[in-house]
Short mmCIF file of C-alpha atoms in Angstrom, two decimals:
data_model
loop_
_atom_site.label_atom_id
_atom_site.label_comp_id
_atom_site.label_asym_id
_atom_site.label_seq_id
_atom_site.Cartn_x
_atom_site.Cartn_y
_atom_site.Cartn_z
CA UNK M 1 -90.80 70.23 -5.80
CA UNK M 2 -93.08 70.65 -2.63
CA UNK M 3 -93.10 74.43 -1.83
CA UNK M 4 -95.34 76.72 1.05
CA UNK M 5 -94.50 80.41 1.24
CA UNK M 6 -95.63 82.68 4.05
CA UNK M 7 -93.90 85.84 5.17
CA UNK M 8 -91.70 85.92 7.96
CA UNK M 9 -93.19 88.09 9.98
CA UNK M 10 -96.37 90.55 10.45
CA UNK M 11 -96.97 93.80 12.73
CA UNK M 12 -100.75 94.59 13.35
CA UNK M 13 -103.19 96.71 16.19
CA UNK M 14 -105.43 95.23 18.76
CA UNK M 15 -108.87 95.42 17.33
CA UNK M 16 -107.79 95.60 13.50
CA UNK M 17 -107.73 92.89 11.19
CA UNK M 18 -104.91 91.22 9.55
CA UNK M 19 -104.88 88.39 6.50
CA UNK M 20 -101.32 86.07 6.31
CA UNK M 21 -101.20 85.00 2.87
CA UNK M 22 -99.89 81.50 1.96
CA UNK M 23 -99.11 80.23 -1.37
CA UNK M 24 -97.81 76.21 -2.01
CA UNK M 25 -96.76 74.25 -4.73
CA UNK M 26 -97.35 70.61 -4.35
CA UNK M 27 -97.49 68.10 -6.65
CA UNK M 28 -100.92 66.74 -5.02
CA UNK M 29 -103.16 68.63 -3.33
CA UNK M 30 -106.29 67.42 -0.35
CA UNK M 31 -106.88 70.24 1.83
CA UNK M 32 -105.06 72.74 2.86
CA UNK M 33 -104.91 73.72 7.35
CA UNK M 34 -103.96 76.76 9.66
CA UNK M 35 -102.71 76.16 13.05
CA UNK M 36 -101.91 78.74 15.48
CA UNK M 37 -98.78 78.41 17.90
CA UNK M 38 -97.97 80.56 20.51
CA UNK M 39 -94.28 80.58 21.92
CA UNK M 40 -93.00 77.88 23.70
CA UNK M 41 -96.16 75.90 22.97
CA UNK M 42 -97.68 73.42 20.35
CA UNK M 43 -99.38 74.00 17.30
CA UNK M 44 -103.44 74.06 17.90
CA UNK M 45 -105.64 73.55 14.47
CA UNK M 46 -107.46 76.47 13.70
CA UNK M 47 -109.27 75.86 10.35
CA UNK M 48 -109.46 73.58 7.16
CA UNK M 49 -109.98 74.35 3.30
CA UNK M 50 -110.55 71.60 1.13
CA UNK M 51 -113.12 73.47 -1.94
CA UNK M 52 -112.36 76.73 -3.36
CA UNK M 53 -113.88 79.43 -1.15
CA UNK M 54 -113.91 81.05 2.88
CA UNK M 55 -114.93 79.31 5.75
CA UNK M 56 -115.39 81.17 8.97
CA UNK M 57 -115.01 80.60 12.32
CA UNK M 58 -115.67 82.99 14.51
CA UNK M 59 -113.11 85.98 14.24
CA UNK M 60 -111.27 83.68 12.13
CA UNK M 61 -111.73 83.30 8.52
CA UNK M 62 -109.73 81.38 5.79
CA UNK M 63 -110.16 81.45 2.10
CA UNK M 64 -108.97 78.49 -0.57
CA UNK M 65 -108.22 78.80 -4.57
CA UNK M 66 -106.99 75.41 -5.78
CA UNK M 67 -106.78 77.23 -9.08
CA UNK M 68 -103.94 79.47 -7.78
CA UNK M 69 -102.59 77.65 -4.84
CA UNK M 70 -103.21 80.29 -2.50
CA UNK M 71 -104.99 80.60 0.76
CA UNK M 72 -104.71 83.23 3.61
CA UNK M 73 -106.18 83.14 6.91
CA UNK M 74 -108.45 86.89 8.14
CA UNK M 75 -108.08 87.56 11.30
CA UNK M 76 -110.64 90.36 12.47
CA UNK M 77 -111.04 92.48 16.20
CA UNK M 78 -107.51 91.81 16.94
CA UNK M 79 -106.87 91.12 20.61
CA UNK M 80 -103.29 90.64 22.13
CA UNK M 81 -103.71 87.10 22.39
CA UNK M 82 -103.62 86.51 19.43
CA UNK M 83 -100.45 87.78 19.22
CA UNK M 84 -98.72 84.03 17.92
CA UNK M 85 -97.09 82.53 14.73
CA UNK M 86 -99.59 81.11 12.14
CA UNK M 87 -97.99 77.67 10.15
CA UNK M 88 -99.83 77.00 6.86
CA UNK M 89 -99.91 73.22 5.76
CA UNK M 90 -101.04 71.30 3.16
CA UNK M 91 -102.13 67.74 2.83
CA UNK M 92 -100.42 66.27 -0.51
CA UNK M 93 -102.18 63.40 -1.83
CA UNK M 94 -103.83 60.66 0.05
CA UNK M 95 -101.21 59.64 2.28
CA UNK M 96 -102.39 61.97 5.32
CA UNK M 97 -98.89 63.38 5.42
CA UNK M 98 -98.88 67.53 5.72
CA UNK M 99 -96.09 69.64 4.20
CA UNK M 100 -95.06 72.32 6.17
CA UNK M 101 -94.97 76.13 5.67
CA UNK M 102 -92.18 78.02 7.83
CA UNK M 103 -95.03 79.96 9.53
CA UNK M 104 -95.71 84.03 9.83
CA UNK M 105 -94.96 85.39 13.44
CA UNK M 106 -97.74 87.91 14.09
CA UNK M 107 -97.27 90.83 16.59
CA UNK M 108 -100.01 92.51 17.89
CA UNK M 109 -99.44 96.34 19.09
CA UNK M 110 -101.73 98.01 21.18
CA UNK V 1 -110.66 66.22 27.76
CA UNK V 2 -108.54 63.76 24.78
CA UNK V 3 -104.86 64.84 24.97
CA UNK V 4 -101.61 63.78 23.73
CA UNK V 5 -99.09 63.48 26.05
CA UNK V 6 -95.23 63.78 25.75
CA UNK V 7 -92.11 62.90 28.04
CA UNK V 8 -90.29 64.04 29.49
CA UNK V 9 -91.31 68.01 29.23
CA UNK V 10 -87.46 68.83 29.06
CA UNK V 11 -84.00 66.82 29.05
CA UNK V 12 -80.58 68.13 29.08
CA UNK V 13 -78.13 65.88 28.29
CA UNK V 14 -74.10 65.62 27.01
CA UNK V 15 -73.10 64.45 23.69
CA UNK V 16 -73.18 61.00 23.13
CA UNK V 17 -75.97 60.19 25.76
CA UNK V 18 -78.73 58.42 24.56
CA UNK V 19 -82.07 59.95 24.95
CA UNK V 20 -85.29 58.40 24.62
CA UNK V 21 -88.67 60.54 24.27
CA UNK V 22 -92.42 58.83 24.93
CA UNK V 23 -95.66 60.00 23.54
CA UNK V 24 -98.90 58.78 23.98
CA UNK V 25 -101.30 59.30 21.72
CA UNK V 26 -105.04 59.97 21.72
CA UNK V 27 -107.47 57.00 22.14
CA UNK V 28 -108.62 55.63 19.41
CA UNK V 29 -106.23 57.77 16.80
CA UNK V 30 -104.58 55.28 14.19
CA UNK V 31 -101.89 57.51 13.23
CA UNK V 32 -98.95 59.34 14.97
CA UNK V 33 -96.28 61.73 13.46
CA UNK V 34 -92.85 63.06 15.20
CA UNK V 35 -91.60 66.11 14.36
CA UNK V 36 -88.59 68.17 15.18
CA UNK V 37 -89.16 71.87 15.11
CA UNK V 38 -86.05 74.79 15.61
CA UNK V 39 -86.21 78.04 14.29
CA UNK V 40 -84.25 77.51 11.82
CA UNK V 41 -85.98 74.79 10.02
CA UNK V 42 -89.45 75.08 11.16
CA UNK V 43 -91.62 71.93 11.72
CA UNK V 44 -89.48 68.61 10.12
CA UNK V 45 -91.55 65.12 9.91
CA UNK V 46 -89.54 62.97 11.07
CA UNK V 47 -91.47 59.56 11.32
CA UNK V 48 -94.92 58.60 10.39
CA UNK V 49 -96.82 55.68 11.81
CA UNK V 50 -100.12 54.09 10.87
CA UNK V 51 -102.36 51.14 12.95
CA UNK V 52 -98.46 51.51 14.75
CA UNK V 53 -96.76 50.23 11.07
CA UNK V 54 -94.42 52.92 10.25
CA UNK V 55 -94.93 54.46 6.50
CA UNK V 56 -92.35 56.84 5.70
CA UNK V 57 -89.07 58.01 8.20
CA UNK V 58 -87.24 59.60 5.06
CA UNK V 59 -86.68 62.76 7.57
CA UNK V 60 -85.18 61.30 10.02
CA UNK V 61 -81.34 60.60 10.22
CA UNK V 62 -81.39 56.37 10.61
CA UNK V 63 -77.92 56.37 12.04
CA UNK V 64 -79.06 57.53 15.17
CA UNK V 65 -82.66 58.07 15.26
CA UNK V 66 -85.09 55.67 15.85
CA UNK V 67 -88.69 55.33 16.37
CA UNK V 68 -91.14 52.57 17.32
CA UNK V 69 -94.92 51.60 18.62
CA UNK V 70 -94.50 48.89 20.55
CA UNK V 71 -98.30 49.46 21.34
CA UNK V 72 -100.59 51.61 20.60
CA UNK V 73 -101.00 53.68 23.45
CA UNK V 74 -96.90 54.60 22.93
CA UNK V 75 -94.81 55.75 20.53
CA UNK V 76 -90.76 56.19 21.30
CA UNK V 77 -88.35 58.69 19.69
CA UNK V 78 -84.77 57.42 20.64
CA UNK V 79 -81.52 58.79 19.61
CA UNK V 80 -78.21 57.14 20.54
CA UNK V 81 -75.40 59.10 20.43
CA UNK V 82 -77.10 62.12 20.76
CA UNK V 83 -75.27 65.52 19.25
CA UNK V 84 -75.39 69.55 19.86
CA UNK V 85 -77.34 69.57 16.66
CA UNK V 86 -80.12 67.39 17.75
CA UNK V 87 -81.31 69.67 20.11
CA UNK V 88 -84.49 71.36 19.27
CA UNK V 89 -88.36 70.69 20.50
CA UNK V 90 -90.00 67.45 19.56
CA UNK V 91 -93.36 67.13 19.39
CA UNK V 92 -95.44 64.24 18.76
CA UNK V 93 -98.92 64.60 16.95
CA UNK V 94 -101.46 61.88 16.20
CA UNK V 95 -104.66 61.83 14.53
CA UNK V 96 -107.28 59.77 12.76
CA UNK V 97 -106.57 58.67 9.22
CA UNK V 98 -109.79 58.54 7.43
CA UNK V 99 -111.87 61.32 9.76
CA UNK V 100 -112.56 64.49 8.63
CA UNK V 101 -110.75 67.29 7.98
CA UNK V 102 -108.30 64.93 9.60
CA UNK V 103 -106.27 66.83 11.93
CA UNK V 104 -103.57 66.29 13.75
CA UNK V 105 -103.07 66.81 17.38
CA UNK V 106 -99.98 68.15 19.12
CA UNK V 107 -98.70 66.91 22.19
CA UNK V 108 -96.46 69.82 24.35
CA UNK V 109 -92.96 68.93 23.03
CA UNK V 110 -90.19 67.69 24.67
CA UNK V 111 -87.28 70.00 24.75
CA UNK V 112 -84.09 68.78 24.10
CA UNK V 113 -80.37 70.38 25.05
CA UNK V 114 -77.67 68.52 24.12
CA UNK V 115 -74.38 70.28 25.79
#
């Protein structure tokens, strides 16, 4: 079956850095995206892992093994707006459709 | 500044009303996606179009739910008779199949309250 774990929920401090795991079984796999949504709002793209490895963005980072079907998404210098829940897709196959993780709410403390 | 647009923002209707959501994709995208999103399910495709065909509406419930392009610039989410349990945020996305990395846009959502 299709599958994307992420957890729930995640508590960090302004100006630390936090990585959200996500892990997916699929049974095709072309590229793997973050979005950020804050509440009440729509899902913005934030970054996109296709080969094994990080690609960064800024204070954003997000790292890719195919091999394990795992990703997670670095977030560095923490600021409160960044404060938002982070959805994990991944594109299965070549039909363009993604598959859906559940997302990880992320609380930022001062 | 390219945007996907969505209406109306918010509807409250009764049961068994028929409500009809618009979205407009961006220019130029060739495909569009509707989703439904509550907090208990998270983000659910419910349609899929391409070049305005539609490929896949497994997720979406065909005895009342129905979408369409009649043109490209507009895609319609309708249900008829609309139910307590259909209310949640929709959101339309489109994007450009072929492009790279391919992403998809969001409009805002339409939220839905069906009393």
């Amino acid at each position: 079956g299709q599958n994307i774990d992420q957890p729930t929920e995640m508590t960090a401090t302004e100006g630390a850095i936090v990585q959200i795991n996500c892990t997916y079984q699929t049974s095709g796999f072309n590229g793997l995206f973050w979005y950020q949504q804050h509440a009440g709002e729509a899902p913005t793209f934030l970054s996109y892992n296709v080969l094994d490895g990080l690609e960064e963005k800024g204070r954003f980072s997000s790292f890719l093994s195919r091999s394990k079907g795992y990703s997670y998404l670095l977030l560095k210098e923490l600021q409160m707006k960044d404060s938002a829940s982070y959805l994990c897709a991944v594109r299965d196959g070549s039909n363009y459709q993604l598959i859906w993780g559940a997302g990880t709410k992320l609380i930022i403390k001062p | 500044d390219a945007r996907v647009t969505q209406t109306p923002r918010h509807k409250v209707t009764e049961m068994g009303q028929e409500v009809t959501m618009r979205c407009q994709p961006i220019l130029g995208h060739n495909t569009v996606f509707w989703y439904r999103q509550t907090m208990m399910q998270g983000l659910e495709l419910l349609a899929y179009f391409r070049n305005r065909a539609p490929l896949d509406d497994s997720g979406m419930p065909k005895d009342r739910f129905s979408a369409e392009m009649p043109d490209a610039t507009l895609a319609t989410l309708k249900i008829q008779p609309s139910e307590p349990r259909d209310s949640a945020v929709y959101f339309c996305a489109s994007g450009f199949y072929g492009a790279y990395p391919g992403e998809q846009f969001f409009g805002p959502g339409t939220r839905l309250t069906v009393l």
